[in-house]
Every structure is written in C-alpha cells, then in structure tokens.
Amino acid sequence: MNSEQIVSRAKEIQPWIVGIRRQLHQQPELMYEEFETSKLVQSTLDELGIEYQSDLAITGVLGTIGNGNGPCVALRADMDALPIHEQADVDFKSEIDGKMHACGHDCHTAMLLGAARLLKENEDLIQGTVKLIFQPAEEGGAGGEKMSDEGVLENPQVQRIFGLHVSADLPTGTLAARAGTLLAAASSLKIVVHGKGGHAAMPHKSIDPVSTAAKIVVELQTIISRELDPLQSGVISVTMMHGGHAYNVIPPSMELQGTIRSLTLDGLQHLQTRIKTVAEAIAAANQCAAEVSFPGNDYPPTLNDELSWAAGRAATEEVLGEGRVIEMPPVMGGEDFAFYTQRVPGCFAFLGVGNPELGATYSVHHPMFKVDEEALPYGAAIHVNCALRTLDELR
Ligand code: NI
C-alpha cells in the first residue's frame, strides 16, 4: 500500500474516526479512570478483529497486528482528559461538568483506532508486528511508565515507537518535531512555610509565614537568572500561594505550589536541590521552617532518536506533501511519551489541527480548545505510513 492509497483510505474512513472522537469527547475521563474509554477501545478492536490485552496499568490496552514476531514498531495514544470545564462551542460538548478533553487525547485515541483499521485491512502486507498502545494517565500520572513496566515494549521487543500530539498552534496539514530533545523534564513543586499565627496588629508576637513565602517566591527566580548557564534552559514557576482566612490574622502557615522544567534530568535534579536549599535557608533566616517536596512523578525529557525522526519525517512528507513538515525548537512542556523513549528509540511529533475559520486557535489545556477534525485522517495515515515504512527499513 503506497502513501497515496493510505491517505485516500484514511479520508474515506474520516466519518468513522470523527464519530469515535466525538463519542470520547462527550464522555471525558480523568487519569486512571478511563474505564468507558478503555471499553470503547476494546470493543472497536473486537469489531476490527484485532487481538489485544486489556487492564494494563488499570485501563491501558495493547493491540497487536501482524505476525507476532519482529521487527516490531509501536504506535501510542493517550486516553485521559483534564479537570477543566468545557467552554468550546461544539455540538458534541463534554457531558461531564468539570471534565474536558482539552488536550486532544480523544483525537489521539481515535486516530490510532483509525490507523488500527487501516493496518488490519492490510495485515498481509505487515512483515513483523505493529503494537498499538492505548495508555492511561498522561496528564501527570506517568501512565507511560506503568505501561512500560507492564511489558508493552517487550515480546516482541519494540524497536521504534511513534506518538502524535495535536496542536492548534499549527495549521491542519502540517507536523512539527525535531531530532534530539523535543520536550522538557518536568516536576511539580510544593513548599509549606511554617511560622506562628497571631494578631496582625502585633506582628512581633507572631512569626509571619506570608512575608517569608513572598521572599522565597522571588528568590527562587535568581536560581534561574544567576546560577544557571544562560545557554541552558530552566523554568521555576510558582503558580499557587495559599494561606490565611482573615485580613487581621497572621496565618500559621503558607503553601506554595508550582512546576519546574529543564531540558535534562540532571538539570531538573539540580533545580530541585537548589530550591530545597534556598527555601529552607530563607525560611530559617526568617525564623520559619520550610517543608519542600516534589510530589507526583518526575517526567524525563522527551528525546527523539535521530533515525526515528528521519523515518517519521519522510513518512509524514509522503502523507502531507513536501514542505509540510516543520523543524521546531524544543519547548518546555512535558510529556510522558518520554518514559518510552527512555527505553526504546522513538519519535514524538505535533500534528497541526489549527484552523482560525473554525475557531481552532486555542492552545491545549484551554477551556475553548477546539480541533479541525479534517486533520484526524492525516494523523491516522501518518501512523500507518510510519509503521509500514519503519518495518520495511528494519527488515
Ligand atoms: Ni496532552
């Protein structure tokens, strides 16, 4: 099957792909609760006659197409939604208050099912194995790590893995990525500053955690501006400051939360060490105590292997046309696809779903986020072409 045939068949099944996407969009489920989403994936694979394993990392599904032996390529989609109340004006709006597919994972799942259908129709052409990974909990739950721990990259061993993420910052019909580091290592940050509460008119009888917390927020920025090599990238963003309930009461404690980013895991660990030292020292200098932690899962940086990007790029150009693939600089977003590329070579890329005429201009995680569904068959076709080309190359 050549790339033209792949694209035209993907366009033929566009209504089917879009139907699945809209069904998922109306019923968003948060991380590790993707039970109905997982059931829909499984029933679709059943209809297509594709074998799969379910209940991996709670709701994950691993489909297999081909002869069950090597060479082996994996394609990955994530299934979880976000705790955001949808404000987009679409007639298949989220039916669950406070939950929304605002990161497009509904599109990722539907595009991979589209690819599954095309690959199954041409299974006789597959000399090797294509694994279809439907994972839970990309949004901070490290679902990719759990799926890897449960062995989805083994038996047969995955030699290359590909993943797509929709982006309304790119126009439909384009794709962007790069070789090397594409996305940052990420960690969350929590600091509790303990002081001593009391009457706000008599500060000398209290130990004020509010002014101490404010100093910590400001001082953390100098780790980036004064300690980091200016040619290295790092981010410390304090995004929440909570404390106090009355205008005339000094609260006993303040809580800060935020996120840290670096383009390397070493860089991330360095920032964590320095944040702990700086916050504890400022607290001590102000007679407070700081409790510093980095809750949740640290995400490694997403590294695109050079050969995988070359293969992905060539396969995408065949689908979208010359000049439609963009080399982009790294960005400080995090992505748990990184857990796969820690173990096997692979490539992650952004698929354009932006279209100002449709209002598909908002970035992911925005309550007005919208996609141009014309891009979905392209995503399915890119998956298929990447898999088939790579299997040919690996043979
Ligand atoms: Ni996402």
mmCIF file of C-alpha atoms and ligand atoms in Angstrom:
data_model
loop_
_atom_site.group_PDB
_atom_site.id
_atom_site.type_symbol
_atom_site.label_atom_id
_atom_site.label_comp_id
_atom_site.label_asym_id
_atom_site.label_seq_id
_atom_site.Cartn_x
_atom_site.Cartn_y
_atom_site.Cartn_z
ATOM 1 C CA MET A 1 0.000 0.000 0.000
ATOM 2 C CA ASN A 2 1.590 3.274 -1.041
ATOM 3 C CA SER A 3 1.183 6.536 0.809
ATOM 4 C CA GLU A 4 -1.448 7.867 -1.633
ATOM 5 C CA GLN A 5 -3.596 4.802 -1.038
ATOM 6 C CA ILE A 6 -3.120 5.181 2.722
ATOM 7 C CA VAL A 7 -4.214 8.831 2.642
ATOM 8 C CA SER A 8 -7.229 8.219 0.441
ATOM 9 C CA ARG A 9 -8.412 5.281 2.588
ATOM 10 C CA ALA A 10 -7.870 7.360 5.764
ATOM 11 C CA LYS A 11 -10.035 10.113 4.254
ATOM 12 C CA GLU A 12 -12.728 7.575 3.370
ATOM 13 C CA ILE A 13 -12.968 6.477 6.992
ATOM 14 C CA GLN A 14 -12.825 10.043 8.346
ATOM 15 C CA PRO A 15 -16.516 9.972 9.476
ATOM 16 C CA TRP A 16 -15.789 6.783 11.442
ATOM 17 C CA ILE A 17 -12.707 8.311 13.103
ATOM 18 C CA VAL A 18 -14.559 11.552 13.848
ATOM 19 C CA GLY A 19 -17.512 9.584 15.268
ATOM 20 C CA ILE A 20 -15.237 7.830 17.771
ATOM 21 C CA ARG A 21 -13.520 11.091 18.654
ATOM 22 C CA ARG A 22 -16.825 12.853 19.354
ATOM 23 C CA GLN A 23 -18.101 9.969 21.444
ATOM 24 C CA LEU A 24 -14.934 10.150 23.571
ATOM 25 C CA HIS A 25 -15.148 13.930 23.679
ATOM 26 C CA GLN A 26 -18.628 13.817 25.237
ATOM 27 C CA GLN A 27 -17.539 11.379 27.954
ATOM 28 C CA PRO A 28 -14.123 12.562 29.170
ATOM 29 C CA GLU A 29 -12.498 10.553 31.960
ATOM 30 C CA LEU A 30 -9.601 11.616 34.173
ATOM 31 C CA MET A 31 -6.356 9.709 34.712
ATOM 32 C CA TYR A 32 -6.681 6.059 35.736
ATOM 33 C CA GLU A 33 -10.473 6.350 35.468
ATOM 34 C CA GLU A 34 -10.612 5.826 31.694
ATOM 35 C CA PHE A 35 -12.870 2.749 32.101
ATOM 36 C CA GLU A 36 -15.517 3.633 29.489
ATOM 37 C CA THR A 37 -12.826 4.919 27.106
ATOM 38 C CA SER A 38 -10.948 1.652 27.513
ATOM 39 C CA LYS A 39 -14.167 -0.320 26.855
ATOM 40 C CA LEU A 40 -14.755 1.665 23.662
ATOM 41 C CA VAL A 41 -11.192 0.964 22.514
ATOM 42 C CA GLN A 42 -11.618 -2.736 23.282
ATOM 43 C CA SER A 43 -15.000 -3.061 21.563
ATOM 44 C CA THR A 44 -13.625 -1.265 18.494
ATOM 45 C CA LEU A 45 -10.626 -3.609 18.376
ATOM 46 C CA ASP A 46 -13.080 -6.544 18.734
ATOM 47 C CA GLU A 47 -15.096 -5.243 15.750
ATOM 48 C CA LEU A 48 -11.904 -4.943 13.726
ATOM 49 C CA GLY A 49 -10.780 -8.449 14.722
ATOM 50 C CA ILE A 50 -7.604 -7.150 16.359
ATOM 51 C CA GLU A 51 -6.144 -9.061 19.297
ATOM 52 C CA TYR A 52 -5.381 -7.139 22.441
ATOM 53 C CA GLN A 53 -4.505 -7.272 26.113
ATOM 54 C CA SER A 54 -6.510 -5.087 28.485
ATOM 55 C CA ASP A 55 -6.325 -3.921 32.125
ATOM 56 C CA LEU A 56 -2.686 -2.884 31.718
ATOM 57 C CA ALA A 57 -1.825 -0.057 34.140
ATOM 58 C CA ILE A 58 -5.525 -0.209 35.180
ATOM 59 C CA THR A 59 -7.225 0.942 31.953
ATOM 60 C CA GLY A 60 -4.494 0.543 29.307
ATOM 61 C CA VAL A 61 -4.927 -1.588 26.180
ATOM 62 C CA LEU A 62 -2.273 -3.133 23.949
ATOM 63 C CA GLY A 63 -3.408 -4.169 20.461
ATOM 64 C CA THR A 64 -1.253 -6.305 18.170
ATOM 65 C CA ILE A 65 -1.363 -6.533 14.370
ATOM 66 C CA GLY A 66 0.930 -8.637 12.178
ATOM 67 C CA ASN A 67 2.740 -11.946 12.597
ATOM 68 C CA GLY A 68 3.616 -11.549 16.278
ATOM 69 C CA ASN A 69 7.357 -11.540 15.630
ATOM 70 C CA GLY A 70 9.943 -8.912 14.909
ATOM 71 C CA PRO A 71 10.655 -6.443 13.555
ATOM 72 C CA CYS A 72 8.277 -4.567 15.803
ATOM 73 C CA VAL A 73 7.067 -0.973 15.798
ATOM 74 C CA ALA A 74 4.757 0.616 18.375
ATOM 75 C CA LEU A 75 2.250 3.440 17.927
ATOM 76 C CA ARG A 76 0.990 5.179 21.036
ATOM 77 C CA ALA A 77 -2.090 7.154 22.041
ATOM 78 C CA ASP A 78 -3.100 8.525 25.443
ATOM 79 C CA MET A 79 -6.714 8.404 26.663
ATOM 80 C CA ASP A 80 -7.123 10.714 29.679
ATOM 81 C CA ALA A 81 -8.942 14.054 29.918
ATOM 82 C CA LEU A 82 -8.426 17.098 32.149
ATOM 83 C CA PRO A 83 -10.318 18.626 35.100
ATOM 84 C CA ILE A 84 -11.434 21.636 33.018
ATOM 85 C CA HIS A 85 -14.996 22.814 32.365
ATOM 86 C CA GLU A 86 -15.504 22.984 28.614
ATOM 87 C CA GLN A 87 -16.437 26.331 27.083
ATOM 88 C CA ALA A 88 -15.931 25.479 23.403
ATOM 89 C CA ASP A 89 -18.991 25.897 21.199
ATOM 90 C CA VAL A 90 -19.227 22.427 19.690
ATOM 91 C CA ASP A 91 -22.382 20.346 19.497
ATOM 92 C CA PHE A 92 -20.618 17.306 20.961
ATOM 93 C CA LYS A 93 -19.556 19.200 24.079
ATOM 94 C CA SER A 94 -18.419 17.359 27.219
ATOM 95 C CA GLU A 95 -21.433 15.949 29.073
ATOM 96 C CA ILE A 96 -19.491 15.798 32.332
ATOM 97 C CA ASP A 97 -19.206 19.018 34.308
ATOM 98 C CA GLY A 98 -15.636 19.912 35.152
ATOM 99 C CA LYS A 99 -14.050 17.364 32.784
ATOM 100 C CA MET A 100 -12.898 18.012 29.236
ATOM 101 C CA HIS A 101 -10.702 16.529 26.534
ATOM 102 C CA ALA A 102 -8.808 19.823 26.451
ATOM 103 C CA CYS A 103 -5.517 18.196 25.467
ATOM 104 C CA GLY A 104 -6.889 16.325 22.457
ATOM 105 C CA HIS A 105 -6.291 12.829 23.801
ATOM 106 C CA ASP A 106 -9.733 11.927 22.384
ATOM 107 C CA CYS A 107 -8.240 12.722 18.946
ATOM 108 C CA HIS A 108 -5.112 10.661 19.691
ATOM 109 C CA THR A 109 -7.183 7.609 20.627
ATOM 110 C CA ALA A 110 -9.484 7.999 17.596
ATOM 111 C CA MET A 111 -6.543 8.496 15.185
ATOM 112 C CA LEU A 112 -4.831 5.370 16.500
ATOM 113 C CA LEU A 113 -8.048 3.376 16.086
ATOM 114 C CA GLY A 114 -8.201 4.756 12.531
ATOM 115 C CA ALA A 115 -4.651 3.552 11.964
ATOM 116 C CA ALA A 116 -5.591 0.185 13.506
ATOM 117 C CA ARG A 117 -8.428 -0.205 10.995
ATOM 118 C CA LEU A 118 -6.182 0.618 8.018
ATOM 119 C CA LEU A 119 -3.384 -1.648 9.223
ATOM 120 C CA LYS A 120 -5.788 -4.526 9.855
ATOM 121 C CA GLU A 121 -7.221 -4.158 6.334
ATOM 122 C CA ASN A 122 -3.666 -4.604 5.039
ATOM 123 C CA GLU A 123 -2.377 -7.098 7.585
ATOM 124 C CA ASP A 124 -0.984 -9.344 4.817
ATOM 125 C CA LEU A 125 1.491 -6.554 3.988
ATOM 126 C CA ILE A 126 2.832 -6.422 7.536
ATOM 127 C CA GLN A 127 6.016 -8.449 7.844
ATOM 128 C CA GLY A 128 6.559 -8.092 11.550
ATOM 129 C CA THR A 129 4.384 -6.644 14.306
ATOM 130 C CA VAL A 130 2.708 -3.323 14.952
ATOM 131 C CA LYS A 131 1.768 -2.713 18.580
ATOM 132 C CA LEU A 132 -0.991 -0.241 19.386
ATOM 133 C CA ILE A 133 -0.532 1.270 22.828
ATOM 134 C CA PHE A 134 -3.584 2.966 24.368
ATOM 135 C CA GLN A 135 -2.317 4.304 27.676
ATOM 136 C CA PRO A 136 -3.946 5.927 30.689
ATOM 137 C CA ALA A 137 -2.833 8.923 32.704
ATOM 138 C CA GLU A 138 -0.557 11.026 30.532
ATOM 139 C CA GLU A 139 -1.518 14.170 32.462
ATOM 140 C CA GLY A 140 0.826 13.735 35.417
ATOM 141 C CA GLY A 141 0.071 10.108 36.234
ATOM 142 C CA ALA A 142 3.056 8.587 34.405
ATOM 143 C CA GLY A 143 0.787 6.072 32.643
ATOM 144 C CA GLY A 144 3.517 5.558 30.044
ATOM 145 C CA GLU A 145 5.945 4.421 32.724
ATOM 146 C CA LYS A 146 3.409 1.989 34.158
ATOM 147 C CA MET A 147 2.606 0.578 30.694
ATOM 148 C CA SER A 148 6.350 0.099 30.070
ATOM 149 C CA ASP A 149 6.726 -1.590 33.471
ATOM 150 C CA GLU A 150 3.943 -3.978 32.488
ATOM 151 C CA GLY A 151 5.997 -5.041 29.478
ATOM 152 C CA VAL A 152 4.242 -3.432 26.499
ATOM 153 C CA LEU A 153 7.615 -2.785 24.853
ATOM 154 C CA GLU A 154 8.660 -6.451 25.080
ATOM 155 C CA ASN A 155 7.703 -9.779 23.434
ATOM 156 C CA PRO A 156 8.364 -8.936 20.710
ATOM 157 C CA GLN A 157 10.757 -6.155 21.586
ATOM 158 C CA VAL A 158 9.661 -2.768 20.202
ATOM 159 C CA GLN A 159 12.439 -1.347 18.042
ATOM 160 C CA ARG A 160 10.830 2.026 17.419
ATOM 161 C CA ILE A 161 7.876 3.876 18.870
ATOM 162 C CA PHE A 162 5.924 6.793 17.404
ATOM 163 C CA GLY A 163 3.468 9.165 19.050
ATOM 164 C CA LEU A 164 1.456 12.171 17.886
ATOM 165 C CA HIS A 165 0.073 15.125 19.795
ATOM 166 C CA VAL A 166 -2.434 17.516 18.274
ATOM 167 C CA SER A 167 -1.615 21.214 18.296
ATOM 168 C CA ALA A 168 -3.915 24.071 17.309
ATOM 169 C CA ASP A 169 -0.837 26.307 17.161
ATOM 170 C CA LEU A 170 -0.005 24.582 13.855
ATOM 171 C CA PRO A 171 -2.297 24.646 10.812
ATOM 172 C CA THR A 172 -4.041 21.480 9.639
ATOM 173 C CA GLY A 173 -1.864 19.628 7.168
ATOM 174 C CA THR A 174 1.423 20.256 8.970
ATOM 175 C CA LEU A 175 3.550 18.406 11.503
ATOM 176 C CA ALA A 176 6.413 19.661 13.665
ATOM 177 C CA ALA A 177 9.182 17.981 15.658
ATOM 178 C CA ARG A 178 12.954 17.690 15.761
ATOM 179 C CA ALA A 179 15.752 15.233 16.400
ATOM 180 C CA GLY A 180 17.134 15.295 19.943
ATOM 181 C CA THR A 181 15.367 16.869 22.906
ATOM 182 C CA LEU A 182 11.847 17.951 21.981
ATOM 183 C CA LEU A 183 10.191 18.398 25.378
ATOM 184 C CA ALA A 184 11.404 19.129 28.876
ATOM 185 C CA ALA A 185 11.882 17.127 32.037
ATOM 186 C CA ALA A 186 9.199 18.229 34.479
ATOM 187 C CA SER A 187 8.488 18.054 38.173
ATOM 188 C CA SER A 188 5.953 19.621 40.478
ATOM 189 C CA LEU A 189 6.952 21.676 43.494
ATOM 190 C CA LYS A 190 5.369 22.163 46.905
ATOM 191 C CA ILE A 191 6.677 24.289 49.756
ATOM 192 C CA VAL A 192 4.911 24.658 53.093
ATOM 193 C CA VAL A 193 6.231 27.593 55.110
ATOM 194 C CA HIS A 194 5.530 27.169 58.830
ATOM 195 C CA GLY A 195 5.511 30.268 61.046
ATOM 196 C CA LYS A 196 3.410 31.164 64.059
ATOM 197 C CA GLY A 197 -0.030 32.713 63.701
ATOM 198 C CA GLY A 198 -1.352 35.646 65.675
ATOM 199 C CA HIS A 199 -2.953 39.107 65.685
ATOM 200 C CA ALA A 200 -1.949 41.050 62.580
ATOM 201 C CA ALA A 201 -1.606 44.248 64.621
ATOM 202 C CA MET A 202 1.099 42.643 66.802
ATOM 203 C CA PRO A 203 3.463 41.006 64.291
ATOM 204 C CA HIS A 204 6.219 40.807 66.892
ATOM 205 C CA LYS A 205 4.194 38.176 68.756
ATOM 206 C CA SER A 206 3.933 36.019 65.593
ATOM 207 C CA ILE A 207 6.308 34.575 63.043
ATOM 208 C CA ASP A 208 4.983 35.699 59.682
ATOM 209 C CA PRO A 209 4.949 32.970 57.008
ATOM 210 C CA VAL A 210 3.379 35.357 54.424
ATOM 211 C CA SER A 211 6.331 37.726 54.047
ATOM 212 C CA THR A 212 8.699 34.727 54.222
ATOM 213 C CA ALA A 213 6.795 32.901 51.477
ATOM 214 C CA ALA A 214 6.929 36.046 49.327
ATOM 215 C CA LYS A 215 10.722 36.213 49.729
ATOM 216 C CA ILE A 216 11.026 32.558 48.734
ATOM 217 C CA VAL A 217 8.971 33.109 45.562
ATOM 218 C CA VAL A 218 11.198 35.999 44.484
ATOM 219 C CA GLU A 219 14.477 34.365 45.482
ATOM 220 C CA LEU A 220 13.736 31.137 43.587
ATOM 221 C CA GLN A 221 13.877 33.124 40.338
ATOM 222 C CA THR A 222 17.516 34.000 40.932
ATOM 223 C CA ILE A 223 18.377 30.306 40.722
ATOM 224 C CA ILE A 224 17.386 30.588 37.052
ATOM 225 C CA SER A 225 18.743 34.078 36.354
ATOM 226 C CA ARG A 226 22.005 33.989 38.389
ATOM 227 C CA GLU A 227 23.027 30.352 38.757
ATOM 228 C CA LEU A 228 22.078 28.663 35.504
ATOM 229 C CA ASP A 229 24.331 28.976 32.452
ATOM 230 C CA PRO A 230 22.369 31.454 30.304
ATOM 231 C CA LEU A 231 22.626 28.983 27.417
ATOM 232 C CA GLN A 232 20.904 26.274 29.487
ATOM 233 C CA SER A 233 17.132 26.240 29.819
ATOM 234 C CA GLY A 234 15.266 26.070 33.104
ATOM 235 C CA VAL A 235 11.931 27.207 34.462
ATOM 236 C CA ILE A 236 10.651 27.615 38.018
ATOM 237 C CA SER A 237 7.045 28.794 38.084
ATOM 238 C CA VAL A 238 5.294 29.247 41.415
ATOM 239 C CA THR A 239 1.644 29.101 40.420
ATOM 240 C CA MET A 240 -0.224 28.854 43.723
ATOM 241 C CA MET A 241 0.108 30.646 47.071
ATOM 242 C CA HIS A 242 -2.413 29.680 49.674
ATOM 243 C CA GLY A 243 -2.741 30.821 53.273
ATOM 244 C CA GLY A 244 -4.771 32.916 55.620
ATOM 245 C CA HIS A 245 -8.512 33.421 56.124
ATOM 246 C CA ALA A 246 -8.842 36.890 57.689
ATOM 247 C CA TYR A 247 -7.437 40.357 56.951
ATOM 248 C CA ASN A 248 -6.334 40.861 60.526
ATOM 249 C CA VAL A 249 -4.834 37.459 61.298
ATOM 250 C CA ILE A 250 -1.308 36.309 60.527
ATOM 251 C CA PRO A 251 -1.779 32.677 59.429
ATOM 252 C CA PRO A 252 0.343 29.897 60.938
ATOM 253 C CA SER A 253 1.490 28.653 57.532
ATOM 254 C CA MET A 254 1.550 29.301 53.794
ATOM 255 C CA GLU A 255 1.552 26.782 50.985
ATOM 256 C CA LEU A 256 3.271 27.354 47.638
ATOM 257 C CA GLN A 257 2.969 25.097 44.595
ATOM 258 C CA GLY A 258 4.355 25.223 41.107
ATOM 259 C CA THR A 259 6.293 23.456 38.390
ATOM 260 C CA ILE A 260 9.954 23.062 37.432
ATOM 261 C CA ARG A 261 11.306 22.372 33.940
ATOM 262 C CA SER A 262 14.703 21.578 32.470
ATOM 263 C CA LEU A 263 15.851 20.012 29.220
ATOM 264 C CA THR A 264 17.775 17.295 31.106
ATOM 265 C CA LEU A 265 17.018 15.054 34.068
ATOM 266 C CA ASP A 266 20.290 16.167 35.713
ATOM 267 C CA GLY A 267 19.239 19.789 35.262
ATOM 268 C CA LEU A 268 15.868 19.027 36.854
ATOM 269 C CA GLN A 269 17.509 17.332 39.833
ATOM 270 C CA HIS A 270 19.906 20.268 40.221
ATOM 271 C CA LEU A 271 16.980 22.720 40.331
ATOM 272 C CA GLN A 272 15.230 20.544 42.936
ATOM 273 C CA THR A 273 18.342 20.510 45.153
ATOM 274 C CA ARG A 274 18.802 24.260 44.910
ATOM 275 C CA ILE A 275 15.098 25.017 45.516
ATOM 276 C CA LYS A 276 15.216 22.953 48.706
ATOM 277 C CA THR A 277 18.392 24.673 49.950
ATOM 278 C CA VAL A 278 17.221 28.201 49.111
ATOM 279 C CA ALA A 279 13.706 27.786 50.524
ATOM 280 C CA GLU A 280 14.936 26.200 53.765
ATOM 281 C CA ALA A 281 17.621 28.846 54.273
ATOM 282 C CA ILE A 282 15.263 31.792 53.659
ATOM 283 C CA ALA A 283 12.707 30.249 55.996
ATOM 284 C CA ALA A 284 15.371 29.733 58.684
ATOM 285 C CA ALA A 285 16.640 33.312 58.314
ATOM 286 C CA ASN A 286 13.073 34.473 58.996
ATOM 287 C CA GLN A 287 12.529 32.121 61.959
ATOM 288 C CA CYS A 288 10.196 29.928 59.883
ATOM 289 C CA ALA A 289 10.596 26.356 58.695
ATOM 290 C CA ALA A 290 10.125 25.294 55.056
ATOM 291 C CA GLU A 291 8.990 21.811 54.107
ATOM 292 C CA VAL A 292 9.991 21.280 50.479
ATOM 293 C CA SER A 293 8.709 18.382 48.362
ATOM 294 C CA PHE A 294 8.337 17.447 44.707
ATOM 295 C CA PRO A 295 5.110 15.439 44.715
ATOM 296 C CA GLY A 296 3.984 13.159 41.924
ATOM 297 C CA ASN A 297 6.078 11.802 39.103
ATOM 298 C CA ASP A 298 9.152 13.487 37.642
ATOM 299 C CA TYR A 299 8.887 13.247 33.848
ATOM 300 C CA PRO A 300 12.124 12.753 31.904
ATOM 301 C CA PRO A 301 12.746 14.892 28.802
ATOM 302 C CA THR A 302 11.271 13.577 25.548
ATOM 303 C CA LEU A 303 14.183 12.661 23.282
ATOM 304 C CA ASN A 304 13.625 11.966 19.607
ATOM 305 C CA ASP A 305 16.085 9.482 18.217
ATOM 306 C CA GLU A 306 17.689 10.748 15.007
ATOM 307 C CA LEU A 307 16.815 7.735 12.834
ATOM 308 C CA SER A 308 13.243 7.638 14.119
ATOM 309 C CA TRP A 309 12.757 11.325 13.335
ATOM 310 C CA ALA A 310 14.224 10.830 9.857
ATOM 311 C CA ALA A 311 11.824 7.923 9.277
ATOM 312 C CA GLY A 312 8.870 9.802 10.764
ATOM 313 C CA ARG A 313 9.679 12.882 8.775
ATOM 314 C CA ALA A 314 9.908 11.023 5.470
ATOM 315 C CA ALA A 315 6.708 9.084 6.181
ATOM 316 C CA THR A 316 4.898 12.327 7.069
ATOM 317 C CA GLU A 317 6.091 14.175 3.969
ATOM 318 C CA GLU A 318 4.612 11.387 1.859
ATOM 319 C CA VAL A 319 1.270 11.907 3.589
ATOM 320 C CA LEU A 320 1.152 15.719 3.884
ATOM 321 C CA GLY A 321 3.378 16.751 0.989
ATOM 322 C CA GLU A 322 6.758 18.435 0.648
ATOM 323 C CA GLY A 323 7.338 21.447 2.860
ATOM 324 C CA ARG A 324 4.599 20.470 5.303
ATOM 325 C CA VAL A 325 6.991 19.189 7.984
ATOM 326 C CA ILE A 326 8.439 21.828 10.295
ATOM 327 C CA GLU A 327 11.680 21.561 12.289
ATOM 328 C CA MET A 328 10.800 23.152 15.622
ATOM 329 C CA PRO A 329 12.932 24.210 18.583
ATOM 330 C CA PRO A 330 12.488 22.339 21.883
ATOM 331 C CA VAL A 331 9.677 23.519 24.147
ATOM 332 C CA MET A 332 9.458 23.338 27.938
ATOM 333 C CA GLY A 333 6.230 21.325 28.010
ATOM 334 C CA GLY A 334 6.451 17.818 29.457
ATOM 335 C CA GLU A 335 5.070 14.580 28.034
ATOM 336 C CA ASP A 336 5.082 11.063 29.380
ATOM 337 C CA PHE A 337 5.984 9.627 25.956
ATOM 338 C CA ALA A 338 9.444 10.275 27.457
ATOM 339 C CA PHE A 339 9.118 7.076 29.518
ATOM 340 C CA TYR A 340 9.045 5.041 26.302
ATOM 341 C CA THR A 341 11.958 6.861 24.672
ATOM 342 C CA GLN A 342 13.982 6.205 27.844
ATOM 343 C CA ARG A 343 13.748 2.500 26.932
ATOM 344 C CA VAL A 344 13.493 2.323 23.126
ATOM 345 C CA PRO A 345 14.268 4.736 20.283
ATOM 346 C CA GLY A 346 11.300 6.708 19.101
ATOM 347 C CA CYS A 347 9.839 9.941 17.859
ATOM 348 C CA PHE A 348 7.116 12.219 19.159
ATOM 349 C CA ALA A 349 5.647 14.951 16.959
ATOM 350 C CA PHE A 350 2.979 17.641 16.913
ATOM 351 C CA LEU A 351 0.198 17.342 14.358
ATOM 352 C CA GLY A 352 -1.435 20.577 13.220
ATOM 353 C CA VAL A 353 -5.165 20.825 13.986
ATOM 354 C CA GLY A 354 -5.350 24.624 13.900
ATOM 355 C CA ASN A 355 -7.900 26.420 11.735
ATOM 356 C CA PRO A 356 -8.903 30.040 12.518
ATOM 357 C CA GLU A 357 -12.085 29.720 10.428
ATOM 358 C CA LEU A 358 -13.371 27.121 12.875
ATOM 359 C CA GLY A 359 -12.094 28.857 15.981
ATOM 360 C CA ALA A 360 -9.494 26.115 16.389
ATOM 361 C CA THR A 361 -6.863 28.541 17.639
ATOM 362 C CA TYR A 362 -6.694 27.924 21.389
ATOM 363 C CA SER A 363 -3.753 26.049 22.853
ATOM 364 C CA VAL A 364 -4.216 22.737 24.622
ATOM 365 C CA HIS A 365 -5.466 22.907 28.248
ATOM 366 C CA HIS A 366 -7.664 25.941 27.380
ATOM 367 C CA PRO A 367 -11.430 25.591 28.059
ATOM 368 C CA MET A 368 -12.096 26.834 24.493
ATOM 369 C CA PHE A 369 -9.682 24.303 22.922
ATOM 370 C CA LYS A 370 -11.020 23.044 19.614
ATOM 371 C CA VAL A 371 -9.597 20.996 16.756
ATOM 372 C CA ASP A 372 -10.079 20.902 12.994
ATOM 373 C CA GLU A 373 -11.258 17.316 12.537
ATOM 374 C CA GLU A 374 -10.061 17.341 8.900
ATOM 375 C CA ALA A 375 -6.637 16.688 10.436
ATOM 376 C CA LEU A 376 -7.642 13.383 12.036
ATOM 377 C CA PRO A 377 -7.329 11.193 8.905
ATOM 378 C CA TYR A 378 -3.874 12.709 8.382
ATOM 379 C CA GLY A 379 -2.893 11.567 11.861
ATOM 380 C CA ALA A 380 -4.144 8.049 11.161
ATOM 381 C CA ALA A 381 -2.330 7.969 7.796
ATOM 382 C CA ILE A 382 0.922 9.230 9.351
ATOM 383 C CA HIS A 383 0.743 6.466 11.986
ATOM 384 C CA VAL A 384 0.210 3.834 9.289
ATOM 385 C CA ASN A 385 2.925 5.131 6.974
ATOM 386 C CA CYS A 386 5.424 5.437 9.846
ATOM 387 C CA ALA A 387 4.734 1.863 10.902
ATOM 388 C CA LEU A 388 4.908 0.330 7.414
ATOM 389 C CA ARG A 389 7.994 2.293 6.326
ATOM 390 C CA THR A 390 9.823 1.534 9.537
ATOM 391 C CA LEU A 391 9.057 -2.192 9.383
ATOM 392 C CA ASP A 392 10.431 -2.213 5.823
ATOM 393 C CA GLU A 393 13.531 -0.396 6.990
ATOM 394 C CA LEU A 394 14.107 -2.715 9.950
ATOM 395 C CA ARG A 395 13.726 -5.910 7.960
HETATM 396 NI NI NI B 1 -1.594 16.015 26.009
#
